[in-house]
mmCIF file of C-alpha atoms in Angstrom:
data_model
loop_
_atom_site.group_PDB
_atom_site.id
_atom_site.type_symbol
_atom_site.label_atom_id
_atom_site.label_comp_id
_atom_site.label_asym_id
_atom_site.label_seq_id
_atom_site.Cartn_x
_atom_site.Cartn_y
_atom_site.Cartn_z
ATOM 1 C CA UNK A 271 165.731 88.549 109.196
ATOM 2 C CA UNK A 272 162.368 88.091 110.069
ATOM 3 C CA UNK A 273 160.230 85.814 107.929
ATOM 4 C CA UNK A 274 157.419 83.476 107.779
ATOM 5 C CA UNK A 275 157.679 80.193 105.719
ATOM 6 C CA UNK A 276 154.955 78.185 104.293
ATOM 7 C CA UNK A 277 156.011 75.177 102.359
ATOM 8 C CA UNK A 278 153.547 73.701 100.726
ATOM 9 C CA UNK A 279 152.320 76.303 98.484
ATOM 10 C CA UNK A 280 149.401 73.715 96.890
ATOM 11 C CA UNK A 281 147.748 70.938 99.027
ATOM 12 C CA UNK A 282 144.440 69.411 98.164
ATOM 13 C CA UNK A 283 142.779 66.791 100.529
ATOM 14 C CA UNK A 284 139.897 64.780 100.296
ATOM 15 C CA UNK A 285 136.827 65.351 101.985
ATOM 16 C CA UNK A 286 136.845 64.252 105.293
ATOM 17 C CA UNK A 287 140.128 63.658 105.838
ATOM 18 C CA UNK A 288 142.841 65.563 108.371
ATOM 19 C CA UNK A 289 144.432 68.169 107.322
ATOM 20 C CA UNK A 290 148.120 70.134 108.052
ATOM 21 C CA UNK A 291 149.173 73.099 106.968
ATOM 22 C CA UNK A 292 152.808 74.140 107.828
ATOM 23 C CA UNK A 293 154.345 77.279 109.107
ATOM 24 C CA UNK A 294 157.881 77.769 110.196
ATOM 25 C CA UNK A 295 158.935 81.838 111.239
ATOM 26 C CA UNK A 296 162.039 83.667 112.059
ATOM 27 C CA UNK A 297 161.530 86.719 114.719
ATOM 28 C CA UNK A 298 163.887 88.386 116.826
ATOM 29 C CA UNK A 299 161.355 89.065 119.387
ATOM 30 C CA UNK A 300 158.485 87.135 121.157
ATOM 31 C CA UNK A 301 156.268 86.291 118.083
ATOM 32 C CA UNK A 302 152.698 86.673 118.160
ATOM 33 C CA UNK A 303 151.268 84.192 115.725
ATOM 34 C CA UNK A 304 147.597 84.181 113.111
ATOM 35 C CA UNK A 305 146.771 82.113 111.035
ATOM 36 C CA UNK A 306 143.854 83.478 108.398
ATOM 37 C CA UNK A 307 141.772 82.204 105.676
ATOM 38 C CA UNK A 308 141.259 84.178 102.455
ATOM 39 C CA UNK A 309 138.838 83.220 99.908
ATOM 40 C CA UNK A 310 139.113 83.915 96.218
ATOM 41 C CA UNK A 311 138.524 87.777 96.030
ATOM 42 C CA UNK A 312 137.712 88.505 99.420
ATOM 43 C CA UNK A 313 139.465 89.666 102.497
ATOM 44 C CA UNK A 314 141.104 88.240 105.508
ATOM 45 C CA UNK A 315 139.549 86.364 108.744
ATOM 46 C CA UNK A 316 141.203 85.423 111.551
ATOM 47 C CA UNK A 317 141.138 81.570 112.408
ATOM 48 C CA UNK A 318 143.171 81.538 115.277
ATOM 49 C CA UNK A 319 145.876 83.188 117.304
ATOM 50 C CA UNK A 320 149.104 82.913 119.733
ATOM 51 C CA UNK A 321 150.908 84.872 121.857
ATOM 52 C CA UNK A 322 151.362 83.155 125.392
ATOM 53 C CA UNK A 323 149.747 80.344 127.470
ATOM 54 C CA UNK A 324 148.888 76.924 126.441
ATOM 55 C CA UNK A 325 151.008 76.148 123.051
ATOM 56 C CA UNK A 326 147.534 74.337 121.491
ATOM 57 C CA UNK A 327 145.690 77.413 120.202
ATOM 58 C CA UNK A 328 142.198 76.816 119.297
ATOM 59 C CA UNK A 329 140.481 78.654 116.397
ATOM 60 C CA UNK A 330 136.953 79.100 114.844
ATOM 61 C CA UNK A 331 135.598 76.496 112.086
ATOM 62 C CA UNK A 332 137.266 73.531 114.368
ATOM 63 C CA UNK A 333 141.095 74.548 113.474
ATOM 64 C CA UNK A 334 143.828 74.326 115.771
ATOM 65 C CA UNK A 335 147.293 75.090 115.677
ATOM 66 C CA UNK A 336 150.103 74.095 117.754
ATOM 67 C CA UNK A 337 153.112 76.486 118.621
ATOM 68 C CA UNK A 338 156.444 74.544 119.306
ATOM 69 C CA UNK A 339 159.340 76.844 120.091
ATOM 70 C CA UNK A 340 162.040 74.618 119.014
ATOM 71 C CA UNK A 341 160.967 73.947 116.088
ATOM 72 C CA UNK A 342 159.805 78.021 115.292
ATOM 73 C CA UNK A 343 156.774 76.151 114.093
ATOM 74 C CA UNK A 344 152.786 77.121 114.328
ATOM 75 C CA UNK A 345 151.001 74.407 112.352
ATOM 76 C CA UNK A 346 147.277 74.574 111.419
ATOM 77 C CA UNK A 347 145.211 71.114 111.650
ATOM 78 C CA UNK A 348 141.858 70.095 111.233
ATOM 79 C CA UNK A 349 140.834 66.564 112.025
ATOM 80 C CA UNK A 350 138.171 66.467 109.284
ATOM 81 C CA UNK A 351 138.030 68.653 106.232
ATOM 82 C CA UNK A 352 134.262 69.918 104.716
ATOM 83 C CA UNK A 353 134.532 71.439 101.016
ATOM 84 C CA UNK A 354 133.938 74.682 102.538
ATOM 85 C CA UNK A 355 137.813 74.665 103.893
ATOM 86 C CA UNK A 356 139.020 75.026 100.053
ATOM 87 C CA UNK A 357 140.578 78.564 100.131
ATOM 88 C CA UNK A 358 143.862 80.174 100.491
ATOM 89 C CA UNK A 359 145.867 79.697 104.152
ATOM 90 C CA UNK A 360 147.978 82.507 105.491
ATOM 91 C CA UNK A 361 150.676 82.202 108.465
ATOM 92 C CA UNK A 362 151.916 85.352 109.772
ATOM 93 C CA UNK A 363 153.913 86.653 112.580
ATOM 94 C CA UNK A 364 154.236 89.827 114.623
ATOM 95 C CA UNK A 365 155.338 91.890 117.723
ATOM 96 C CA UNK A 366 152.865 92.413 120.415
ATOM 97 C CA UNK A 367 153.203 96.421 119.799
ATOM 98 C CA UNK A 368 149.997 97.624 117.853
ATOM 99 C CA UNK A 369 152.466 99.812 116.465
ATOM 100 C CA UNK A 370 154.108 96.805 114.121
ATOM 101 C CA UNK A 371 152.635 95.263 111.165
ATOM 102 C CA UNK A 372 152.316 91.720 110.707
ATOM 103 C CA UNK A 373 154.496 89.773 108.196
ATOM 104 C CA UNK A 374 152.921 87.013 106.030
ATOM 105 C CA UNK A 375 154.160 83.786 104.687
ATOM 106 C CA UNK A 376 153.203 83.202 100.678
ATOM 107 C CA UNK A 377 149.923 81.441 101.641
ATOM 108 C CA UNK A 378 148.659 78.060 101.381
ATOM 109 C CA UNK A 379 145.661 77.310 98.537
ATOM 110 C CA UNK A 380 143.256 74.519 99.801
ATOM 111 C CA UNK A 381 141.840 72.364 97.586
ATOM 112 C CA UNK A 382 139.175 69.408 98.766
ATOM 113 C CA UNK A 383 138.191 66.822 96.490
ATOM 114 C CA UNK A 384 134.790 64.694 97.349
ATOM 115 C CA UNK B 46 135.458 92.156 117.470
ATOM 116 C CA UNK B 47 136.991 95.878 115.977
ATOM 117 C CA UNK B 48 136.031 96.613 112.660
ATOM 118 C CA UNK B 49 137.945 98.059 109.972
ATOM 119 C CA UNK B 50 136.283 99.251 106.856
ATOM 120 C CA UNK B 51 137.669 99.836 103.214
ATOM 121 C CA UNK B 52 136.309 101.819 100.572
ATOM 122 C CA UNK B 53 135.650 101.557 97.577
ATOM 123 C CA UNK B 54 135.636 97.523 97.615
ATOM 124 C CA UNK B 55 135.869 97.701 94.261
ATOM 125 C CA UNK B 56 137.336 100.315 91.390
ATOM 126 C CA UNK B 57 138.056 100.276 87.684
ATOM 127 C CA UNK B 58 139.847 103.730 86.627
ATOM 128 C CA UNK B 59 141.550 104.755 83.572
ATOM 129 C CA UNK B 60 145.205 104.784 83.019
ATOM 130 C CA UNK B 61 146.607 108.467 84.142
ATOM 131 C CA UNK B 62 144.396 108.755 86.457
ATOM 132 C CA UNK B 63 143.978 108.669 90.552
ATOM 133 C CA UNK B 64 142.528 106.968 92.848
ATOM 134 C CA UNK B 65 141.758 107.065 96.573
ATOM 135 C CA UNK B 66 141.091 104.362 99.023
ATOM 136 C CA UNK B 67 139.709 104.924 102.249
ATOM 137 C CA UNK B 68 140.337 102.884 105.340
ATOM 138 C CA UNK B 69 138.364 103.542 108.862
ATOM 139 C CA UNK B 70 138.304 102.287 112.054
ATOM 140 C CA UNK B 71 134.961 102.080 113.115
ATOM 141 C CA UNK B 72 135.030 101.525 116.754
ATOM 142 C CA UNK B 73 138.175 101.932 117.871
ATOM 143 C CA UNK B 74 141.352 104.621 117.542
ATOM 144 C CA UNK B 75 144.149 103.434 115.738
ATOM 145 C CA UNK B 76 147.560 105.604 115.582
ATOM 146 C CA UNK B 77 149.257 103.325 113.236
ATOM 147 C CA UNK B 78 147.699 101.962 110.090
ATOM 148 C CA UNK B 79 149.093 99.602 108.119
ATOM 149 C CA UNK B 80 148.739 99.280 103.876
ATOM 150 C CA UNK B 81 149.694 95.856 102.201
ATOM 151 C CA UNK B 82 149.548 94.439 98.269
ATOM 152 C CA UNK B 83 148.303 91.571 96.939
ATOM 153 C CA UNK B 84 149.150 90.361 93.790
ATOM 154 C CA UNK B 85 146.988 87.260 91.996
ATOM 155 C CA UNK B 86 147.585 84.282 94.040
ATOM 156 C CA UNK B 87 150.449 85.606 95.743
ATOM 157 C CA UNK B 88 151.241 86.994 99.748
ATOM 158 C CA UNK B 89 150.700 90.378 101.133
ATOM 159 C CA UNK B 90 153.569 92.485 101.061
ATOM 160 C CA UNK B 91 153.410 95.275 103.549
ATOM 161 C CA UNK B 92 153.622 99.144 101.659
ATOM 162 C CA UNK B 93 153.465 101.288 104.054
ATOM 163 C CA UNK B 94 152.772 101.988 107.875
ATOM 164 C CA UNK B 95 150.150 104.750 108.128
ATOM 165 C CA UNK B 96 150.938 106.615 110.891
ATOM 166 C CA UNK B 97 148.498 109.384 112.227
ATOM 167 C CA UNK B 98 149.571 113.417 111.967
ATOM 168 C CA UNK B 99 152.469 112.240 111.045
ATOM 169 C CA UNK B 100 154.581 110.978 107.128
ATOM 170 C CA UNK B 101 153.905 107.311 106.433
ATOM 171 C CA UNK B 102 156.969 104.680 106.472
ATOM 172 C CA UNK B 103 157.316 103.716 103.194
ATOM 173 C CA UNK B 104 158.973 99.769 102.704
ATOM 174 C CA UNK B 105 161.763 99.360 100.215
ATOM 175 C CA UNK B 106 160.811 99.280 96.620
ATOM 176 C CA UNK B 107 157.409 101.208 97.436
ATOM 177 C CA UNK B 108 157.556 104.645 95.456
ATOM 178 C CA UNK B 109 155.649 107.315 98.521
ATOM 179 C CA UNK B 110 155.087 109.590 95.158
ATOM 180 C CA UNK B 111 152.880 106.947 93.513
ATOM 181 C CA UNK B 112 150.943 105.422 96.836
ATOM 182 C CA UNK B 113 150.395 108.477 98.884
ATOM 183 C CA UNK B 114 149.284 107.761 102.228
ATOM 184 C CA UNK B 115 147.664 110.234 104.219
ATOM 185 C CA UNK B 116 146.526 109.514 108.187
ATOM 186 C CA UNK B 117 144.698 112.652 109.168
ATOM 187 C CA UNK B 118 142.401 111.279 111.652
ATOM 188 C CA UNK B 119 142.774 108.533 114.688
ATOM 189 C CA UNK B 120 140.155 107.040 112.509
ATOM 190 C CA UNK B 121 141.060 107.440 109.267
ATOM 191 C CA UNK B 122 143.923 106.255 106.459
ATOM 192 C CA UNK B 123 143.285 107.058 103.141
ATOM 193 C CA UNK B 124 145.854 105.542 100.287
ATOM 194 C CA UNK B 125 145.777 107.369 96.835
ATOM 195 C CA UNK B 126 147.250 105.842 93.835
ATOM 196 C CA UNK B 127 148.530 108.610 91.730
ATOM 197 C CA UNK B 128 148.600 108.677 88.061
ATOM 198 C CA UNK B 129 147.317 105.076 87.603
ATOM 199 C CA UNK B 130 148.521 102.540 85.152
ATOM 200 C CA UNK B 131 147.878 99.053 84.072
ATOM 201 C CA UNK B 132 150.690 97.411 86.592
ATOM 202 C CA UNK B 133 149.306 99.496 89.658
ATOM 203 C CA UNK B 134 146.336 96.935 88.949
ATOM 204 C CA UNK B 135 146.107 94.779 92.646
ATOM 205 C CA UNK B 136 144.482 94.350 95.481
ATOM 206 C CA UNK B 137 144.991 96.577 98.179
ATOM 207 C CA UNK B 138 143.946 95.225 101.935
ATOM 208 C CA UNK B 139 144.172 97.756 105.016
ATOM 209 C CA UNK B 140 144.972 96.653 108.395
ATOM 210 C CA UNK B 141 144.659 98.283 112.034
ATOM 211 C CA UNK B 142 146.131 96.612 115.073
ATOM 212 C CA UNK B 143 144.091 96.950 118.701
ATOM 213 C CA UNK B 144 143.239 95.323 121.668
ATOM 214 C CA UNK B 145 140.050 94.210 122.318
ATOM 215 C CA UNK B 146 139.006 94.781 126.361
ATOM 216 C CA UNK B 147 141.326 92.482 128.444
ATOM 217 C CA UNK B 148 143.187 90.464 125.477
ATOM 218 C CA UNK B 149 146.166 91.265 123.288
ATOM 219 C CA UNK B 150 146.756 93.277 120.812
ATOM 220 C CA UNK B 151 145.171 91.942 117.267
ATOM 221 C CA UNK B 152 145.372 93.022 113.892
ATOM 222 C CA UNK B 153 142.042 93.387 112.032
ATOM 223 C CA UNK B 154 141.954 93.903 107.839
ATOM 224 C CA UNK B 155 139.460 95.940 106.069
ATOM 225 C CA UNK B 156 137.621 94.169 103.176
ATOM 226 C CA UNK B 157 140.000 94.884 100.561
ATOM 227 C CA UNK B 158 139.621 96.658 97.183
ATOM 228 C CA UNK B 159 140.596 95.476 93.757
ATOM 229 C CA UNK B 160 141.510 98.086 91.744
ATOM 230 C CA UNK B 161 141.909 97.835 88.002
ATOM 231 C CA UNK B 162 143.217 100.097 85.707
ATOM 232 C CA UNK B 163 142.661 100.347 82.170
#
């Protein structure tokens, strides 16, 4: 079955600090990996993105995620968290067809204490 | 980037009633649209797949004569919520999957609307 796991369904991190968000996924086919960033209300953006190529992806706001195949794993870091980053993560897998929707995990919520 | 853009962002209706969302592609042509749910704090769940002159693909559990789906244009999806009612209350997010000039294919989400029914 295809499926996309996130773990920790609550983090919270202090300001400043690193941060790691975990995603494990199940896909017959060569996944194409997102990561996005929802904030209360509001709709998706895209922080980053895999497909191919070098397994360290990346992404806008100074995230970067790391694809190991072996582990079916595409973790989100960020060396140093800002209270802006408090929001709610979102993993998700798909096929390269534009034809195919994506599949999410549950989501993430962010919380950053000062 | 492509845009995708969802109307109404935001709609309050009474119970009974319906309700129609609209979702365009602004800049690009998409044959397949894609319709997901969000409940409160919880994941999208894909509906339906949207696909143009043709009947939407309905996911398990999703009832196609309560969310119907209607892709008459390469640019436009529209998703009606028939006869409304309190538990119909969500948020409903629109996606459209292209590829931007020399990369892969992406998937870009409209804004979202939050309908509530009363």
């Amino acid at each position: 079955a295809q499926s996309v796991t996130q773990p920790d369904i609550h983090i919270t991190v202090s300001e400043g600090a690193s941060l790691e968000l975990r995603c494990n996924y199940s896909y017959g086919a060569t996944p194409y990996l997102f990561w996005y960033v929802q904030s209360p209300g509001q709709g998706l953006q895209l922080l980053l993105k895999y497909f191919s190529g070098d397994t360290l992806v990346q992404g806008i706001k100074g995230f970067e995620a790391e694809f190991k195949r072996s582990q079916s794993s595409f973790n989100l870091r960020k060396p140093s968290v800002h209270w802006s980053d408090a929001a709610e993560y979102f993993c998700a897998v798909g096929a390269v067809q534009a034809g195919t929707a994506l599949i999410f995990g549950k989501g993430t919520t962010l919380s950053v204490s000062s | 980037g492509a845009v995708v853009s969802q109307h109404p962002s935001r709609v309050i209706c009474k119970s009974g009633t319906s309700v129609k969302i609209e979702c365009r592609s602004l800049d690009f042509q998409a044959t397949t649209m894609f319709w997901y749910r969000q409940f409160p704090k919880q994941s999208l769940m894909l509906m339906a797949t949207s696909n143009e002159g043709s009947k939407a693909t309905y996911e398990q559990g999703v009832e196609k004569d309560k969310f119907l789906i209607n892709h008459a244009s390469l640019t436009l999806s529209t998703l009606t919520v028939t006869s409304a009612h309190p538990e119909d209350s969500s948020f409903y997010i629109c996606s459209a999957r292209a590829a931007p000039a020399g990369g892969s294919t992406e998937a870009f989400f409209g804004q979202g609307t939050r309908l509530t029914v009363v």
